[in-house]
Tab-separated table of C-alpha atoms and ligand atoms in Angstrom:
chain	number	residue	atom	x	y	z
A	17	MET	CA	-18.458	-13.110	7.250
A	18	TYR	CA	-20.582	-9.982	5.571
A	19	ILE	CA	-23.467	-8.322	7.887
A	20	SER	CA	-26.009	-6.242	6.949
A	21	ILE	CA	-26.527	-2.601	7.953
A	22	GLU	CA	-29.297	-3.580	10.064
A	23	LYS	CA	-27.267	-6.382	11.555
A	24	ALA	CA	-24.625	-4.058	11.958
A	25	VAL	CA	-26.404	-1.155	13.778
A	26	GLU	CA	-27.484	-4.052	16.182
A	27	PHE	CA	-23.976	-5.453	17.064
A	28	LEU	CA	-22.567	-1.802	17.491
A	29	LYS	CA	-25.366	-1.012	19.865
A	30	ALA	CA	-25.037	-3.885	21.748
A	31	GLY	CA	-21.358	-3.183	22.275
A	32	GLU	CA	-19.787	-5.372	19.828
A	33	VAL	CA	-16.890	-4.880	17.157
A	34	VAL	CA	-17.742	-4.864	13.208
A	35	ALA	CA	-15.426	-4.256	10.300
A	36	VAL	CA	-16.605	-1.335	8.062
A	37	PRO	CA	-15.721	-0.434	4.628
A	38	THR	CA	-14.689	3.351	4.113
A	39	GLU	CA	-13.450	4.959	0.640
A	40	THR	CA	-9.569	4.578	2.248
A	41	VAL	CA	-9.079	1.406	3.976
A	42	TYR	CA	-11.375	-0.799	6.075
A	43	GLY	CA	-11.918	0.159	9.641
A	44	LEU	CA	-12.471	-1.815	13.293
A	45	ALA	CA	-15.451	-0.018	14.627
A	46	ALA	CA	-16.718	0.415	18.026
A	47	SER	CA	-19.502	2.546	19.422
A	48	ILE	CA	-18.031	5.595	21.343
A	49	GLU	CA	-20.676	4.917	23.757
A	50	HIS	CA	-19.268	1.510	24.681
A	51	PRO	CA	-15.434	1.493	26.562
A	52	GLU	CA	-15.673	-2.560	26.552
A	53	ALA	CA	-15.990	-2.486	22.833
A	54	ILE	CA	-13.161	0.001	22.598
A	55	LYS	CA	-10.732	-2.246	24.719
A	56	ARG	CA	-11.534	-5.218	22.380
A	57	VAL	CA	-10.503	-3.148	19.229
A	58	TYR	CA	-7.048	-2.524	20.879
A	59	GLN	CA	-6.851	-6.645	21.594
A	60	LEU	CA	-8.116	-7.611	18.774
A	61	LYS	CA	-5.344	-5.672	16.887
A	62	GLY	CA	-2.730	-5.981	19.272
A	63	ARG	CA	-2.706	-2.283	19.696
A	64	PRO	CA	-0.342	-0.516	21.985
A	65	SER	CA	-2.547	1.761	24.650
A	66	SER	CA	-0.624	4.283	23.526
A	67	ASN	CA	-1.874	4.941	20.275
A	68	PRO	CA	-4.985	6.950	20.027
A	69	LEU	CA	-7.927	6.259	17.818
A	70	ILE	CA	-10.252	8.256	15.511
A	71	ILE	CA	-13.643	9.261	15.936
A	72	HIS	CA	-16.051	8.823	12.749
A	73	VAL	CA	-19.012	10.674	12.484
A	74	SER	CA	-21.660	10.927	9.952
A	75	ASN	CA	-21.621	15.052	9.923
A	76	ALA	CA	-19.313	17.853	10.958
A	77	THR	CA	-21.553	19.315	13.456
A	78	GLU	CA	-21.755	16.191	15.547
A	79	ILE	CA	-18.026	16.880	16.555
A	80	ASN	CA	-18.842	19.955	18.798
A	81	LYS	CA	-19.744	17.719	21.661
A	82	TYR	CA	-16.295	16.503	21.661
A	83	VAL	CA	-14.256	19.520	21.023
A	84	THR	CA	-13.098	22.573	23.286
A	85	GLU	CA	-12.276	24.577	20.259
A	86	LEU	CA	-12.090	24.823	16.790
A	87	PRO	CA	-8.747	26.326	15.405
A	88	ASP	CA	-8.364	28.864	12.462
A	89	GLY	CA	-8.872	27.586	9.451
A	90	PHE	CA	-11.123	24.675	10.909
A	91	SER	CA	-14.314	25.480	8.839
A	92	LEU	CA	-12.209	26.061	5.555
A	93	LEU	CA	-10.604	22.319	5.696
A	94	ALA	CA	-13.955	20.581	6.805
A	95	ASP	CA	-16.027	22.458	4.072
A	96	ALA	CA	-13.677	21.551	1.556
A	97	PHE	CA	-12.602	17.935	2.346
A	98	TRP	CA	-15.559	16.307	4.519
A	99	PRO	CA	-16.622	13.630	3.643
A	100	GLY	CA	-13.361	12.654	2.679
A	101	PRO	CA	-9.879	11.308	3.503
A	102	LEU	CA	-9.053	14.028	6.071
A	103	THR	CA	-8.443	13.541	9.965
A	104	LEU	CA	-8.198	16.404	12.149
A	105	VAL	CA	-6.653	16.463	15.478
A	106	LEU	CA	-8.222	18.786	17.732
A	107	PRO	CA	-8.412	19.882	21.373
A	108	ALA	CA	-11.097	17.025	23.222
A	109	ASN	CA	-13.400	17.785	25.391
A	110	ILE	CA	-11.981	14.939	28.140
A	111	ASP	CA	-15.513	15.002	29.940
A	112	THR	CA	-17.326	13.394	26.778
A	113	VAL	CA	-14.357	11.500	24.868
A	114	PRO	CA	-12.871	8.552	26.755
A	115	GLU	CA	-9.723	8.508	27.653
A	116	ILE	CA	-8.933	4.983	26.148
A	117	VAL	CA	-9.933	6.804	22.777
A	118	ARG	CA	-7.615	9.518	23.464
A	119	ALA	CA	-4.849	7.263	25.000
A	120	GLY	CA	-4.719	9.806	27.672
A	121	LEU	CA	-4.036	12.966	25.584
A	122	GLN	CA	-5.813	15.968	25.664
A	123	THR	CA	-6.910	16.005	21.927
A	124	ALA	CA	-8.976	13.825	19.881
A	125	ALA	CA	-8.932	13.091	16.252
A	126	PHE	CA	-12.271	13.192	13.894
A	127	ARG	CA	-13.181	12.236	10.182
A	128	VAL	CA	-16.402	12.201	8.361
A	129	PRO	CA	-15.932	9.549	5.732
A	130	ARG	CA	-17.042	9.829	2.251
A	131	HIS	CA	-18.160	6.120	1.626
A	132	LEU	CA	-21.486	6.233	1.565
A	133	LEU	CA	-22.604	3.046	3.640
A	134	ALA	CA	-20.140	3.855	6.157
A	135	ARG	CA	-21.470	7.274	6.715
A	136	GLN	CA	-25.301	5.801	6.678
A	137	LEU	CA	-24.158	3.739	9.350
A	138	LEU	CA	-22.621	6.438	11.520
A	139	SER	CA	-25.991	8.134	11.106
A	140	LEU	CA	-27.622	5.113	12.542
A	141	THR	CA	-25.127	4.458	15.349
A	142	GLY	CA	-23.671	7.863	16.123
A	143	PRO	CA	-19.791	8.104	16.426
A	144	LEU	CA	-17.729	5.097	16.034
A	145	VAL	CA	-14.013	4.946	16.376
A	146	MET	CA	-12.437	3.089	13.885
A	147	PRO	CA	-8.692	2.423	13.155
A	148	SER	CA	-7.414	0.462	10.198
A	149	ALA	CA	-9.083	-3.063	10.370
A	150	ASN	CA	-5.667	-5.145	10.280
A	151	LEU	CA	-3.285	-6.444	12.757
A	152	SER	CA	-1.021	-3.749	14.341
A	153	GLY	CA	1.462	-3.222	12.284
A	154	THR	CA	0.880	-5.119	8.888
A	155	PRO	CA	-1.091	-3.337	5.990
A	156	SER	CA	-4.229	-1.991	6.052
A	157	ALA	CA	-7.165	-4.087	4.779
A	158	THR	CA	-8.757	-2.852	1.694
A	159	LEU	CA	-10.496	-6.273	0.848
A	160	VAL	CA	-12.864	-8.189	2.768
A	161	ALA	CA	-10.457	-11.125	2.646
A	162	HIS	CA	-7.756	-9.267	4.213
A	163	VAL	CA	-10.270	-8.814	7.559
A	164	GLU	CA	-10.807	-12.049	7.202
A	165	GLN	CA	-7.580	-13.323	7.136
A	166	ASP	CA	-6.702	-10.975	10.033
A	167	PHE	CA	-9.764	-11.481	12.507
A	168	GLY	CA	-11.158	-14.749	11.251
A	169	SER	CA	-13.614	-16.022	8.573
A	170	ASN	CA	-16.719	-15.362	11.226
A	171	PHE	CA	-15.565	-11.692	11.977
A	172	PRO	CA	-18.628	-9.481	11.013
A	173	VAL	CA	-17.930	-7.031	7.996
A	174	LEU	CA	-20.322	-4.749	6.979
A	175	GLU	CA	-21.004	-5.440	3.098
A	176	GLY	CA	-20.610	-2.719	0.809
A	177	ALA	CA	-18.529	-1.242	-2.119
A	178	SER	CA	-14.612	-1.887	-0.776
A	179	CYS	CA	-12.060	0.905	-0.469
A	180	ALA	CA	-11.558	2.676	-3.958
A	181	ILE	CA	-8.289	5.039	-2.209
A	182	GLY	CA	-6.351	2.041	-0.935
A	183	LEU	CA	-4.406	4.578	1.669
A	184	GLU	CA	-5.334	5.949	4.698
A	185	SER	CA	-6.380	9.289	5.987
A	186	THR	CA	-4.529	12.604	5.731
A	187	ILE	CA	-3.917	13.601	9.765
A	188	LEU	CA	-3.673	17.351	10.497
A	189	VAL	CA	-3.127	19.367	13.415
A	190	HIS	CA	-3.216	22.927	14.573
A	191	THR	CA	0.010	23.886	16.188
A	192	HIS	CA	1.872	27.290	16.374
A	193	GLY	CA	-0.765	29.229	14.662
A	194	LYS	CA	-0.553	26.833	11.510
A	195	TRP	CA	-1.791	23.065	10.269
A	196	GLN	CA	0.961	20.696	9.792
A	197	ILE	CA	0.556	17.015	8.370
A	198	ILE	CA	1.419	14.284	11.276
A	199	ARG	CA	0.228	11.638	9.078
A	200	GLN	CA	0.950	11.527	5.150
A	201	GLY	CA	-2.302	9.927	3.414
A	202	ALA	CA	-4.594	10.112	0.307
A	203	LEU	CA	-4.540	14.018	0.464
A	204	ALA	CA	-0.856	15.768	-0.328
A	205	ALA	CA	0.267	18.661	1.234
A	206	ARG	CA	-0.565	20.848	-2.051
A	207	ASP	CA	-3.932	19.633	-1.933
A	208	PHE	CA	-4.700	21.830	1.079
A	209	GLU	CA	-2.793	25.411	-0.639
A	210	GLU	CA	-5.591	26.570	-2.191
A	211	ASN	CA	-8.127	26.510	0.896
A	212	LEU	CA	-5.459	27.160	3.531
A	213	GLY	CA	-3.386	29.848	1.501
A	214	TYR	CA	0.041	27.450	2.263
A	215	GLN	CA	1.073	23.960	1.935
A	216	PRO	CA	0.898	22.407	5.654
A	217	HIS	CA	4.371	21.174	6.894
A	218	VAL	CA	5.083	17.460	6.774
A	219	SER	CA	5.895	16.372	10.038
A	220	GLY	CA	8.583	13.901	10.054
A	221	PRO	CA	10.281	11.590	12.906
A	222	GLU	CA	10.765	14.573	15.946
A	223	SER	CA	7.418	14.746	16.036
A	224	TYR	CA	6.095	11.219	16.117
A	225	THR	CA	6.473	11.225	20.131
A	226	ALA	CA	3.215	12.186	21.996
A	227	PRO	CA	1.067	14.726	21.633
A	228	LEU	CA	1.849	14.412	18.164
A	229	CYS	CA	0.858	11.345	15.948
A	230	PRO	CA	1.734	8.547	18.173
A	231	GLY	CA	1.062	5.850	15.560
A	232	GLN	CA	3.851	6.877	13.348
A	233	LEU	CA	6.460	5.665	16.023
A	234	PHE	CA	5.696	2.055	15.117
A	235	ARG	CA	7.012	-0.090	12.165
A	236	HIS	CA	3.731	-0.283	9.939
A	237	TYR	CA	2.365	-1.102	6.877
A	238	ALA	CA	4.596	-4.195	6.771
A	239	PRO	CA	4.314	-7.699	5.222
A	240	LYS	CA	6.130	-10.407	6.775
A	241	ALA	CA	8.298	-10.510	3.541
A	242	LYS	CA	11.696	-8.349	3.632
A	243	LEU	CA	11.334	-5.825	1.374
A	244	ILE	CA	14.464	-4.067	-0.304
A	245	LEU	CA	13.874	-0.542	-1.702
A	246	ARG	CA	15.719	0.229	-5.249
A	247	LYS	CA	15.985	2.660	-7.717
A	248	GLU	CA	18.424	0.769	-10.000
A	249	PHE	CA	18.183	-2.948	-11.283
A	250	SER	CA	20.634	-3.500	-13.546
A	251	MET	CA	22.565	-6.355	-11.341
A	252	ALA	CA	19.341	-7.770	-10.422
A	253	HIS	CA	18.696	-11.444	-11.304
A	254	GLY	CA	16.406	-14.310	-9.983
A	255	GLU	CA	14.519	-11.588	-7.942
A	256	ILE	CA	10.918	-10.811	-7.647
A	257	ILE	CA	10.428	-7.114	-8.287
A	258	LEU	CA	7.660	-4.787	-7.432
A	259	GLY	CA	7.713	-2.544	-10.198
A	260	PHE	CA	5.389	-0.824	-12.839
A	261	SER	CA	3.956	-2.187	-15.987
A	262	ASP	CA	5.372	0.819	-18.172
A	263	LYS	CA	9.092	0.287	-17.137
A	264	LYS	CA	11.082	-2.324	-18.230
A	265	TYR	CA	13.453	-4.633	-15.770
A	266	PRO	CA	16.130	-6.935	-16.502
A	267	GLU	CA	15.421	-10.531	-17.518
A	268	GLY	CA	15.310	-13.374	-15.391
A	269	ASN	CA	13.434	-11.749	-12.890
A	270	ARG	CA	9.659	-11.773	-11.773
A	271	VAL	CA	7.941	-8.657	-11.686
A	272	ILE	CA	4.761	-7.955	-9.907
A	273	ASN	CA	2.973	-5.165	-11.088
A	274	LEU	CA	2.011	-2.058	-8.837
A	275	GLY	CA	0.278	0.104	-11.770
A	276	ILE	CA	1.480	2.169	-14.269
A	277	SER	CA	4.186	4.491	-12.794
A	278	SER	CA	2.304	7.685	-14.121
A	279	ASN	CA	-0.865	6.855	-12.042
A	280	PRO	CA	-0.180	7.276	-8.443
A	281	SER	CA	-4.170	6.737	-7.582
A	282	GLU	CA	-3.566	3.085	-9.303
A	283	ILE	CA	-0.453	2.358	-7.368
A	284	ALA	CA	-2.400	3.357	-3.806
A	285	GLU	CA	-5.090	1.185	-4.521
A	286	LYS	CA	-2.987	-1.462	-5.465
A	287	LEU	CA	-0.584	-1.016	-2.888
A	288	TYR	CA	-1.398	-2.897	0.301
A	289	LYS	CA	-3.009	-5.788	-1.902
A	290	THR	CA	0.077	-6.257	-3.307
A	291	LEU	CA	2.031	-6.413	-0.261
A	292	ARG	CA	-0.279	-8.786	1.318
A	293	SER	CA	-0.493	-11.091	-1.765
A	294	LEU	CA	3.503	-11.411	-1.123
A	295	ASP	CA	2.596	-13.345	2.094
A	296	ASP	CA	-0.126	-15.284	0.497
A	297	ASN	CA	2.142	-16.670	-2.009
A	298	HIS	CA	4.891	-17.161	0.397
A	299	ILE	CA	7.463	-14.773	-1.078
A	300	SER	CA	9.875	-13.850	1.605
A	301	SER	CA	11.711	-11.088	0.274
A	302	ALA	CA	11.126	-8.726	-3.149
A	303	LEU	CA	12.926	-5.469	-4.485
A	304	VAL	CA	10.606	-2.554	-4.724
A	305	ASP	CA	11.154	-0.008	-7.405
A	306	ILE	CA	11.094	3.485	-5.690
A	307	ASP	CA	12.134	5.618	-8.409
A	308	LEU	CA	8.950	7.654	-8.499
A	309	PRO	CA	8.406	11.531	-8.483
A	310	LYS	CA	8.650	12.845	-4.893
A	311	THR	CA	5.556	14.916	-5.599
A	312	GLY	CA	1.799	14.775	-4.356
A	313	LEU	CA	0.307	11.237	-3.342
A	314	TYR	CA	3.686	9.813	-4.464
A	315	LEU	CA	5.068	10.846	-1.378
A	316	THR	CA	2.585	8.809	0.673
A	317	ILE	CA	2.931	5.787	-1.204
A	318	LEU	CA	6.840	6.272	-0.560
A	319	GLU	CA	6.418	6.478	2.835
A	320	ARG	CA	4.419	3.733	3.295
A	321	LEU	CA	7.236	1.631	1.455
A	322	TYR	CA	9.750	3.119	3.768
A	323	LYS	CA	7.819	2.055	6.940
A	324	ALA	CA	6.934	-1.530	5.221
A	325	ALA	CA	10.702	-2.211	4.689
A	326	ALA	CA	11.839	-0.594	8.284
A	327	GLY	CA	13.471	-3.237	10.443
A	328	LEU	CA	11.457	-4.437	13.579
A	329	ASP	CA	13.915	-2.473	16.104
B	24	TXA	O1	-8.336	6.278	6.814
B	24	TXA	C1	-8.184	6.279	8.006
B	24	TXA	O2	-7.769	6.910	8.540
B	24	TXA	C2	-8.711	4.885	8.804
B	24	TXA	C3	-10.239	4.424	8.364
B	24	TXA	C4	-10.473	2.929	9.053
B	24	TXA	O3	-10.851	5.854	8.788
B	24	TXA	N1	-8.548	4.803	10.364
B	24	TXA	C5	-7.213	4.778	10.575
B	24	TXA	O4	-6.889	4.354	11.770
B	24	TXA	O5	-6.232	4.778	9.607
B	24	TXA	P1	-5.509	3.965	12.497
B	24	TXA	O6	-5.934	3.625	13.913
B	24	TXA	O7	-5.062	2.959	11.700
B	24	TXA	O8	-4.617	5.454	12.735
B	24	TXA	C6	-4.802	6.491	13.200
B	24	TXA	C7	-3.683	6.973	13.343
B	24	TXA	C8	-3.085	6.676	14.243
B	24	TXA	O9	-1.276	6.660	13.933
B	24	TXA	C9	-3.165	7.459	15.570
B	24	TXA	O10	-1.782	7.647	16.226
B	24	TXA	C10	-3.487	8.865	15.139
B	24	TXA	O11	-4.203	8.551	14.212
B	24	TXA	N2	-4.127	9.484	16.420
B	24	TXA	C11	-5.629	9.277	16.744
B	24	TXA	N3	-5.837	10.050	17.570
B	24	TXA	C12	-4.393	10.980	17.807
B	24	TXA	C13	-4.392	12.129	18.344
B	24	TXA	N4	-5.382	12.326	19.661
B	24	TXA	N5	-3.451	12.581	18.233
B	24	TXA	C14	-2.408	12.354	17.562
B	24	TXA	N6	-2.826	11.177	16.461
B	24	TXA	C15	-3.604	11.010	16.747
B	25	MG	MG1	-3.706	1.577	11.145
């Protein structure tokens, strides 16, 4: 249910939870001042308490209260990419960042979103924690309809432009003197080269355990439909194929279009919508064309598809 910015401010200040559009995906917002609202965010999502939340602020200077130091290169990154789809994990001031936000870690994650209304809201409410507004493990919400699917049609959603990027922010942490990517996202490793002088290493499963990126441990972004990743379709018949409008697939299959294969931004924007639409249409399995370049934003798209297709173990 859409609400105005005035109502959203009122709800958040009263310790209630509100869904908020950002340029990446919808967030499920609670005020950092209201631990009971933050607890409710975990409950609503069915999120494990070991998976910490990102603190969103309207302006980089607001984080000073919540950190003990700013690692080398912090200003380069903040100046270049904030506001925007970048999250930085920093040493937390454990006296000011509630334990429930950090899931007990000594660090906290921060982002200044680019979405104008989200930032206007933040300037009126102060810092908000916002995980993606979806049930834990399912594709993130990029439309108000997705939020309502997961939390009910009466759930309050700030009315504003929906999510132009369609994939979550990229998360960086500074360890051993360098920044590394602990969650791939809307910004690719090569996007940081000009500012940092190097491409941050993209950490793999070895770093998914605390204190790096606990959230990466879990099966993620997954519809109920079984996804089968393929590069080759000559034997496919009678299948649903998530594919690309500029590619040819054998007759006798139904192709659901993820965009043009040469336009990764379009694929990103369509990805979660398409995964959710499989379930809406009661499709129980689909082949997914993963014959894409292994560069830039494609790497994030491929990572999401691998996670979405992973087994439940
Ligand atoms: O684009 C985004 O980042 C969206 C929008 C709403 O801002 N938010 C989002 O939040 O994707 P969420 O909770 O779905 O994912 C946050 C990820 C989780 O994988 C979590 O483990 C990680 O950030 N994270 C949060 N705090 C952390 C910390 N202190 N150290 C390491 N990872 C952290
Ligand atoms: Mg999420």
